[in-house]
């Protein structure tokens, strides 16, 4: 494989010297793939690349690759969750710019800390299941997670007690009522773990006998950091104190559950409430929260560390409940229109999980009357208008014109050499590189004797022609009508290509 990779990325400085791969070309390939320079999986690789000469010989290239062969090969052959990552990010940036204009909604005002946040704040971050990342807007700002803590608390309860035991105490049905409604289901249990009563219950189920309150909080923070690929996750003490002070409804819910004997034996009600307030007060950036979402998208395995934080079955349970109950009283409508598991919090955060593809975190503090971020919901709607991310989009088949970023653009439509010719005609050098790296011969012709060079020349794709000439393809090759690539360029009047192909 490394031979093909070298061939795909090399350049010849003249016939007398052996081909080399410019270090800059490699850096660019990583940048374009969305694998960022602070990615811990590649810290040794990037350190070596920094120290490497500007142009790498084949053996230098090979030893560099040996540092992290699997991931580097994945990047250089574009075998990542979203292969055309730059195009994808371009669409996300367009949606972001459009949604930023939306100034609808009002700030949450039940605690001063949420009321005094700058309402203009807006951030979107995405992390794919292969760790490709993209951050926009205020992605480094911290905000409290509020109800976005509920999926994680639920996963932790499942890890501690197992599905059967947890669901002896909490249901799996949307409540049809507001998130803090004083109500239980017909078995006197909270309706589900995504509303307040259910989250208080899940907290109570979490290692309550084996850990004291401080050890339990340390454990939860550790788990959050593991989900976030060891990014910083903080705690906002002022929010915590305010939550505690204004918590009449949550106290009422807990006493109601105690009256109905909903808690397992031995649960201390005040301790369970304290823990719930602490979880709401965890603070994070969208940059880190998108990694948490990606860990859920990846079946509980953090894409940036490879650590299995939660069991896949538990993540499946959690995503199912996020789908049906994650967006307050808008959950049914959201499942219908957007069709992606999500959880929203009153701080204006939304954690969105596209299973097996990517996690998103969106933060914009102005809320609609149901408590969801106005821009957040707007962003999610535009996301599925652009991409085939709705859970049931696969039923639409070819009629659907929206983008499926999971696809390898040309390879799925055609294969091998035809895919290469197609990419050449489009001037898509990145895709051409990927196909050469996979072993496609750049000289090969189709049924009509048309080579990639013929197609790139006909279409005036200068960069593609340059790339093919760097690969030393046969520029004299004739198609079935007896024409060379230069003949094609002349016929179409592509002056730049004519000049290139006429050079000896
Ligand atoms: N701290 C809030 C409460 O318990 C959580 C609100 C939310 O994000 O849904 O009322």
Coordinates of C-alpha atoms and ligand atoms in Angstrom, one line a residue:
X1 CA 0.0 0.0 0.0
X2 CA 2.7 2.5 0.9
X3 CA 4.1 2.2 -2.7
X4 CA 0.7 3.2 -4.1
X5 CA 0.4 6.0 -1.6
X6 CA 3.8 7.3 -2.5
X7 CA 2.9 7.2 -6.1
X8 CA -0.3 9.1 -5.5
X9 CA 1.3 11.9 -3.6
X10 CA 4.8 12.2 -5.3
X11 CA 6.1 14.8 -7.5
X12 CA 9.0 14.6 -10.0
X13 CA 11.5 17.5 -10.0
X14 CA 13.1 16.4 -13.2
X15 CA 14.2 13.1 -14.8
X16 CA 17.5 13.1 -13.1
X17 CA 16.2 13.0 -9.6
X18 CA 14.0 10.4 -7.9
X19 CA 10.4 11.4 -7.1
X20 CA 9.6 13.0 -3.8
X21 CA 6.5 13.8 -1.7
X22 CA 6.4 17.4 -0.5
X23 CA 5.7 17.5 3.3
X24 CA 3.4 20.4 2.5
X25 CA 1.2 18.1 0.3
X26 CA 0.8 15.7 3.3
X27 CA -0.1 18.5 5.7
X28 CA -2.7 19.8 3.2
X29 CA -4.2 16.3 2.9
X30 CA -4.6 16.1 6.7
X31 CA -6.1 19.6 6.8
X32 CA -8.6 18.8 4.1
X33 CA -9.6 15.6 5.7
X34 CA -10.6 17.4 9.0
X35 CA -7.9 15.5 11.1
X36 CA -6.7 18.4 13.2
X37 CA -3.1 19.0 14.3
X38 CA -4.0 18.5 18.0
X39 CA -5.4 15.0 17.3
X40 CA -3.7 12.9 20.0
X41 CA -3.8 9.8 17.8
X42 CA -1.3 11.4 15.5
X43 CA 0.8 13.5 17.9
X44 CA 4.0 11.4 17.1
X45 CA 3.2 11.5 13.4
X46 CA 2.8 15.3 13.3
X47 CA 5.9 15.8 15.4
X48 CA 7.9 13.7 13.0
X49 CA 6.4 15.4 10.0
X50 CA 7.4 18.8 11.4
X51 CA 11.0 17.7 11.7
X52 CA 11.0 15.9 8.3
X53 CA 12.7 17.5 5.2
X54 CA 10.5 19.6 3.0
X55 CA 10.6 16.9 0.4
X56 CA 10.4 13.2 1.4
X57 CA 12.0 10.4 -0.5
X58 CA 10.2 7.1 -0.8
X59 CA 12.1 5.6 2.2
X60 CA 11.5 8.7 4.4
X61 CA 7.9 8.6 3.4
X62 CA 7.7 4.9 4.3
X63 CA 9.2 5.4 7.8
X64 CA 6.9 8.3 8.5
X65 CA 3.9 6.1 7.6
X66 CA 5.1 3.4 9.9
X67 CA 4.4 5.7 12.9
X68 CA 0.7 5.5 12.5
X69 CA 0.0 3.3 9.5
X70 CA -3.7 2.7 9.8
X71 CA -5.0 6.2 10.4
X72 CA -2.5 7.8 8.0
X73 CA -3.5 5.4 5.2
X74 CA -7.2 6.1 6.0
X75 CA -6.5 9.9 5.6
X76 CA -4.4 9.6 2.5
X77 CA -6.9 7.3 0.7
X78 CA -9.9 9.3 2.0
X79 CA -11.4 6.3 3.7
X80 CA -12.9 8.4 6.4
X81 CA -16.6 8.7 7.6
X82 CA -17.1 11.8 5.4
X83 CA -14.6 11.5 2.5
X84 CA -15.3 14.9 0.9
X85 CA -14.9 16.7 4.2
X86 CA -14.1 20.2 2.8
X87 CA -17.3 20.2 0.7
X88 CA -19.3 19.0 3.7
X89 CA -17.8 21.8 5.9
X90 CA -18.6 24.4 3.1
X91 CA -22.3 23.4 3.4
X92 CA -22.2 23.5 7.2
X93 CA -20.7 27.0 7.0
X94 CA -23.4 28.2 4.6
X95 CA -26.1 26.9 6.9
X96 CA -24.4 28.5 9.9
X97 CA -24.3 31.9 8.1
X98 CA -28.0 31.6 7.2
X99 CA -29.1 30.5 10.7
X100 CA -27.0 33.2 12.4
X101 CA -29.4 35.8 11.0
X102 CA -32.3 34.3 13.0
X103 CA -32.6 36.4 16.2
X104 CA -35.9 34.9 17.4
X105 CA -36.5 33.6 20.9
X106 CA -35.6 34.7 24.4
X107 CA -33.0 33.8 27.0
X108 CA -33.9 31.4 29.8
X109 CA -34.5 33.5 32.9
X110 CA -35.1 31.2 35.8
X111 CA -31.5 31.7 37.0
X112 CA -29.4 34.9 36.6
X113 CA -26.5 33.0 35.0
X114 CA -28.5 32.0 32.0
X115 CA -30.3 35.4 31.8
X116 CA -27.0 37.3 31.5
X117 CA -25.4 35.2 28.7
X118 CA -24.7 37.2 25.5
X119 CA -27.8 36.2 23.3
X120 CA -25.7 36.6 20.1
X121 CA -23.5 33.7 21.0
X122 CA -23.6 31.0 18.3
X123 CA -21.4 27.9 17.8
X124 CA -21.6 24.7 15.8
X125 CA -19.1 21.9 16.1
X126 CA -19.0 18.6 14.3
X127 CA -16.9 15.5 15.0
X128 CA -17.2 12.4 12.8
X129 CA -16.9 8.8 14.0
X130 CA -13.3 8.9 12.5
X131 CA -12.4 12.0 14.4
X132 CA -12.7 14.5 11.5
X133 CA -13.6 17.9 13.2
X134 CA -14.9 21.3 12.2
X135 CA -15.7 24.2 14.5
X136 CA -17.6 27.4 13.8
X137 CA -18.4 30.6 15.7
X138 CA -18.0 30.6 19.5
X139 CA -16.9 27.0 19.7
X140 CA -14.3 27.7 22.5
X141 CA -16.9 29.4 24.8
X142 CA -18.1 27.4 27.9
X143 CA -21.8 27.0 28.6
X144 CA -23.6 24.8 31.2
X145 CA -24.9 21.5 29.7
X146 CA -28.2 21.6 31.6
X147 CA -30.5 18.9 30.2
X148 CA -27.8 17.7 27.7
X149 CA -26.4 16.0 30.8
X150 CA -29.4 13.6 30.8
X151 CA -28.3 11.2 28.1
X152 CA -24.9 10.8 29.8
X153 CA -26.4 10.3 33.2
X154 CA -28.7 7.7 31.7
X155 CA -25.8 5.9 30.0
X156 CA -23.9 5.9 33.4
X157 CA -26.9 4.4 35.2
X158 CA -27.1 1.7 32.5
X159 CA -23.4 1.0 32.9
X160 CA -23.8 0.8 36.7
X161 CA -27.1 -1.3 36.9
X162 CA -27.9 -2.7 33.4
X163 CA -31.0 -2.0 31.3
X164 CA -33.3 -4.3 33.1
X165 CA -32.6 -2.9 36.6
X166 CA -32.7 0.8 35.4
X167 CA -36.0 0.3 33.7
X168 CA -37.6 -1.1 36.8
X169 CA -37.5 2.5 38.0
X170 CA -37.9 4.6 34.9
X171 CA -40.0 4.2 31.8
X172 CA -39.2 4.6 28.1
X173 CA -42.2 6.5 26.9
X174 CA -42.6 10.2 26.0
X175 CA -44.5 11.9 28.8
X176 CA -46.5 14.2 26.5
X177 CA -46.1 16.8 29.2
X178 CA -43.4 19.5 29.9
X179 CA -40.0 18.4 31.1
X180 CA -40.6 19.3 34.7
X181 CA -44.3 18.4 35.0
X182 CA -45.4 16.9 38.3
X183 CA -46.4 13.6 36.9
X184 CA -45.4 9.9 36.8
X185 CA -46.6 7.1 34.6
X186 CA -49.2 4.5 35.5
X187 CA -46.6 2.5 37.4
X188 CA -45.6 5.5 39.4
X189 CA -42.3 5.8 37.6
X190 CA -40.9 8.8 35.8
X191 CA -41.9 8.5 32.1
X192 CA -38.3 8.5 30.7
X193 CA -34.7 9.4 31.6
X194 CA -34.7 12.6 29.4
X195 CA -37.1 14.6 31.6
X196 CA -36.3 15.9 35.1
X197 CA -37.9 13.2 37.2
X198 CA -36.2 10.5 35.1
X199 CA -32.8 12.1 35.3
X200 CA -33.1 12.5 39.1
X201 CA -34.0 8.8 39.2
X202 CA -31.0 7.8 36.9
X203 CA -28.7 9.8 39.1
X204 CA -30.1 8.0 42.2
X205 CA -29.4 4.7 40.5
X206 CA -25.8 5.5 39.8
X207 CA -23.4 3.7 42.1
X208 CA -25.2 5.2 45.0
X209 CA -24.1 2.5 47.5
X210 CA -20.5 2.2 46.5
X211 CA -19.5 5.8 46.2
X212 CA -19.9 8.9 48.4
X213 CA -21.1 12.1 46.8
X214 CA -17.7 13.5 46.0
X215 CA -16.3 10.3 44.6
X216 CA -19.5 9.9 42.5
X217 CA -19.1 13.4 41.1
X218 CA -15.4 12.8 40.3
X219 CA -16.5 9.6 38.5
X220 CA -19.1 11.4 36.4
X221 CA -16.6 14.1 35.4
X222 CA -14.1 11.5 34.5
X223 CA -16.7 9.8 32.3
X224 CA -17.6 13.1 30.6
X225 CA -13.9 13.7 29.8
X226 CA -13.5 10.3 28.4
X227 CA -16.5 10.8 26.1
X228 CA -15.0 14.2 25.1
X229 CA -11.6 12.7 24.1
X230 CA -10.0 14.2 27.2
X231 CA -10.9 17.8 26.2
X232 CA -11.5 20.0 29.3
X233 CA -14.9 19.7 30.9
X234 CA -15.6 22.1 33.7
X235 CA -18.2 22.9 36.4
X236 CA -20.0 26.2 37.0
X237 CA -20.4 26.6 40.7
X238 CA -22.6 29.8 40.4
X239 CA -25.0 27.9 38.1
X240 CA -25.0 25.0 40.6
X241 CA -25.9 27.3 43.5
X242 CA -28.6 29.0 41.5
X243 CA -30.1 25.7 40.4
X244 CA -30.3 24.6 44.0
X245 CA -31.9 27.8 45.1
X246 CA -34.6 27.9 42.5
X247 CA -35.4 24.2 42.5
X248 CA -38.8 24.1 44.1
X249 CA -40.2 22.1 41.2
X250 CA -37.4 19.5 41.2
X251 CA -37.8 19.2 45.0
X252 CA -41.5 18.6 44.5
X253 CA -40.8 16.0 41.8
X254 CA -38.4 14.1 44.1
X255 CA -40.9 14.2 47.1
X256 CA -43.6 13.1 44.8
X257 CA -41.5 10.1 43.7
X258 CA -40.7 9.3 47.3
X259 CA -44.3 9.4 48.2
X260 CA -45.1 7.0 45.4
X261 CA -42.2 4.7 46.5
X262 CA -40.6 5.2 43.1
X263 CA -37.0 5.2 44.4
X264 CA -35.0 2.0 45.0
X265 CA -34.3 1.2 48.7
X266 CA -31.7 3.3 50.4
X267 CA -31.8 6.4 48.1
X268 CA -31.2 9.7 49.9
X269 CA -33.6 12.2 48.3
X270 CA -31.5 15.3 48.9
X271 CA -28.3 13.5 47.7
X272 CA -30.1 12.6 44.5
X273 CA -31.2 16.1 43.9
X274 CA -27.8 17.6 44.7
X275 CA -26.3 15.2 42.1
X276 CA -28.9 16.3 39.5
X277 CA -28.1 20.0 40.1
X278 CA -24.4 19.2 39.7
X279 CA -24.9 17.4 36.4
X280 CA -26.9 20.4 35.0
X281 CA -24.0 22.7 36.0
X282 CA -21.3 20.8 34.1
X283 CA -19.8 23.2 31.6
X284 CA -18.4 22.5 28.2
X285 CA -17.6 23.9 24.8
X286 CA -19.3 22.8 21.5
X287 CA -15.9 21.7 20.4
X288 CA -15.8 19.1 23.2
X289 CA -19.5 18.4 23.2
X290 CA -19.4 17.4 19.5
X291 CA -16.8 14.7 20.6
X292 CA -19.2 13.5 23.3
X293 CA -21.9 13.3 20.6
X294 CA -19.5 11.5 18.2
X295 CA -18.8 9.0 21.0
X296 CA -22.5 8.2 21.0
X297 CA -22.6 8.1 17.2
X298 CA -19.7 5.6 17.4
X299 CA -21.5 3.1 19.6
X300 CA -19.8 4.4 22.8
X301 CA -16.3 4.4 21.5
X302 CA -14.6 7.8 21.6
X303 CA -13.2 8.5 18.1
X304 CA -10.3 10.5 19.3
X305 CA -8.9 8.0 21.9
X306 CA -10.4 4.7 20.8
X307 CA -11.7 4.2 24.4
X308 CA -14.9 2.3 24.8
X309 CA -16.7 4.5 27.3
X310 CA -20.2 2.9 27.1
X311 CA -21.4 -0.4 26.0
X312 CA -22.9 -0.3 22.5
X313 CA -26.3 -1.6 23.7
X314 CA -26.5 1.2 26.3
X315 CA -25.8 3.7 23.6
X316 CA -28.5 2.2 21.5
X317 CA -31.0 2.6 24.4
X318 CA -29.9 6.1 24.9
X319 CA -30.2 7.1 21.2
X320 CA -33.7 5.5 21.0
X321 CA -34.9 7.7 23.9
X322 CA -33.2 10.8 22.6
X323 CA -35.1 10.2 19.3
X324 CA -38.5 10.0 21.1
X325 CA -38.0 12.2 24.1
X326 CA -34.9 14.4 23.7
X327 CA -36.4 17.8 22.5
X328 CA -39.0 18.6 25.3
X329 CA -42.5 18.9 23.9
X330 CA -41.2 19.2 20.4
X331 CA -39.8 15.7 20.4
X332 CA -42.4 14.1 18.1
X333 CA -42.3 16.9 15.7
X334 CA -38.4 16.9 15.7
X335 CA -38.4 13.1 15.1
X336 CA -40.8 13.6 12.2
X337 CA -39.1 16.6 10.6
X338 CA -35.4 16.1 11.5
X339 CA -35.3 12.4 12.3
X340 CA -32.0 12.5 14.2
X341 CA -31.5 11.6 17.9
X342 CA -30.9 14.8 19.8
X343 CA -31.0 16.3 23.3
X344 CA -31.6 19.9 24.1
X345 CA -30.8 22.0 27.2
X346 CA -32.2 25.3 28.5
X347 CA -28.7 26.9 28.1
X348 CA -29.4 26.8 24.3
X349 CA -27.4 23.7 23.6
X350 CA -28.4 20.8 21.4
X351 CA -26.4 17.6 21.1
X352 CA -27.2 15.8 17.8
X353 CA -26.1 12.3 17.0
X354 CA -26.1 10.9 13.4
X355 CA -25.4 7.2 14.1
X356 CA -22.2 5.8 12.5
X357 CA -21.5 9.2 10.9
X358 CA -21.0 12.1 13.3
X359 CA -21.9 14.1 16.4
X360 CA -22.9 17.7 16.3
X361 CA -23.1 20.3 19.1
X362 CA -24.9 23.5 18.6
X363 CA -25.1 26.4 21.1
X364 CA -27.2 29.5 20.8
X365 CA -28.9 30.7 24.0
X366 CA -32.2 32.2 22.7
X367 CA -35.0 29.7 23.2
X368 CA -38.4 29.1 21.7
X369 CA -41.5 28.7 23.9
X370 CA -40.8 25.0 24.3
X371 CA -37.3 25.6 25.7
X372 CA -35.3 24.6 22.6
X373 CA -32.6 26.8 21.0
X374 CA -34.2 28.7 18.2
X375 CA -31.1 28.7 16.0
X376 CA -30.3 25.2 17.1
X377 CA -33.6 23.8 15.8
X378 CA -33.3 26.0 12.7
X379 CA -29.8 24.6 12.1
X380 CA -31.0 21.0 12.5
X381 CA -33.9 21.6 10.0
X382 CA -31.5 23.0 7.4
X383 CA -29.0 20.2 8.0
X384 CA -31.5 17.6 6.9
X385 CA -32.7 19.7 4.0
X386 CA -29.2 19.6 2.8
X387 CA -28.0 16.1 3.8
X388 CA -29.6 12.7 3.9
X389 CA -29.3 12.4 7.7
X390 CA -32.9 11.7 8.6
X391 CA -33.1 8.1 10.1
X392 CA -35.6 7.1 7.3
X393 CA -33.9 8.8 4.4
X394 CA -32.7 5.5 3.1
X395 CA -36.2 4.6 2.1
X396 CA -36.2 7.4 -0.6
X397 CA -33.6 5.8 -2.9
X398 CA -32.6 7.6 -6.0
X399 CA -35.4 10.1 -6.1
X400 CA -33.7 12.0 -3.3
X401 CA -31.5 14.8 -4.6
X402 CA -30.0 15.8 -1.3
X403 CA -26.3 15.1 -0.5
X404 CA -25.2 11.9 1.2
X405 CA -21.7 12.9 2.5
X406 CA -21.0 9.3 3.5
X407 CA -20.5 8.2 -0.1
X408 CA -17.2 8.0 -1.9
X409 CA -18.2 10.4 -4.6
X410 CA -17.1 8.7 -7.8
X411 CA -16.4 5.2 -6.6
X412 CA -20.0 4.5 -5.8
X413 CA -21.2 5.7 -9.2
X414 CA -18.5 4.0 -11.3
X415 CA -15.5 2.0 -10.5
X416 CA -11.8 1.8 -11.0
X417 CA -10.5 3.5 -14.1
X418 CA -13.9 4.9 -15.1
X419 CA -14.1 6.5 -11.6
X420 CA -10.6 8.0 -12.2
X421 CA -11.6 9.4 -15.6
X422 CA -14.7 10.9 -14.1
X423 CA -12.7 12.5 -11.3
X424 CA -10.3 13.9 -13.9
X425 CA -13.1 15.4 -16.0
X426 CA -14.3 17.1 -12.8
X427 CA -10.8 18.3 -11.9
X428 CA -11.1 16.6 -8.5
X429 CA -7.4 16.0 -7.8
X430 CA -8.1 14.8 -4.2
X431 CA -10.3 12.0 -5.5
X432 CA -7.8 11.1 -8.3
X433 CA -5.1 10.8 -5.6
X434 CA -7.3 8.6 -3.5
X435 CA -7.9 6.2 -6.5
X436 CA -4.2 6.1 -7.4
X437 CA -3.5 5.3 -3.8
X438 CA -6.0 2.4 -4.0
X439 CA -4.1 1.0 -7.0
X440 CA -5.9 2.5 -10.0
X441 CA -3.5 3.0 -12.9
X442 CA -3.6 6.6 -14.1
X443 CA -2.7 5.6 -17.7
X444 CA -5.6 3.2 -18.3
X445 CA -8.2 4.1 -20.9
X446 CA -11.9 3.3 -21.1
X447 CA -13.7 1.4 -23.9
X448 CA -13.2 4.3 -26.3
X449 CA -9.5 4.6 -25.5
X450 CA -10.2 7.8 -23.6
X451 CA -7.7 8.3 -20.7
X452 CA -8.0 10.6 -17.7
X453 CA -5.7 12.9 -19.5
X454 CA -8.1 13.1 -22.5
X455 CA -10.9 14.0 -20.2
X456 CA -9.1 16.5 -18.0
X457 CA -7.8 18.2 -21.2
X458 CA -11.2 18.3 -22.9
X459 CA -12.7 19.9 -19.8
X460 CA -9.8 22.3 -19.3
X461 CA -9.0 21.0 -15.8
X462 CA -5.6 22.4 -15.4
X463 CA -4.8 21.0 -12.0
X464 CA -5.9 17.6 -13.0
X465 CA -3.7 17.8 -16.1
X466 CA -0.7 18.9 -14.0
X467 CA -1.3 16.0 -11.6
X468 CA -1.4 13.5 -14.4
X469 CA 1.8 14.9 -16.0
X470 CA 3.5 14.6 -12.5
X471 CA 2.5 11.0 -12.6
X472 CA 4.2 10.7 -16.0
X473 CA 1.2 9.4 -17.9
X474 CA 1.6 8.8 -21.6
X475 CA 0.6 12.1 -23.2
X476 CA 0.7 10.6 -26.7
X477 CA -2.0 8.1 -26.0
X478 CA -4.6 8.0 -28.8
X479 CA -8.4 7.5 -28.4
X480 CA -10.4 5.5 -30.8
X481 CA -10.8 8.6 -33.0
X482 CA -7.1 9.0 -33.2
X483 CA -6.9 12.1 -31.0
X484 CA -4.4 12.9 -28.3
X485 CA -5.3 14.9 -25.1
X486 CA -3.6 17.9 -26.8
X487 CA -5.9 17.6 -29.8
X488 CA -8.9 17.7 -27.4
X489 CA -7.6 20.8 -25.5
X490 CA -7.1 22.6 -28.9
X491 CA -10.5 21.7 -30.1
X492 CA -12.0 23.2 -26.9
X493 CA -9.6 26.1 -26.8
X494 CA -8.2 25.5 -23.3
X495 CA -5.1 27.7 -23.6
X496 CA -3.6 26.8 -20.2
X497 CA -3.9 23.1 -20.9
X498 CA -2.5 23.5 -24.4
X499 CA 0.5 25.3 -23.0
X500 CA 1.1 22.6 -20.4
X501 CA 0.8 19.7 -22.8
X502 CA 3.0 21.4 -25.5
X503 CA 5.9 21.7 -23.0
X504 CA 8.4 19.0 -23.5
Ligands
LIG1 N1 -31.8 22.8 35.5 C1 -33.0 22.7 34.7 C2 -34.1 22.2 35.6 O1 -33.9 21.1 36.2 C3 -32.8 21.8 33.6 C4 -33.4 22.5 32.5 C5 -33.2 21.9 31.2 O2 -32.1 22.1 30.5 O3 -34.1 21.2 30.7 O4 -35.2 22.7 35.7

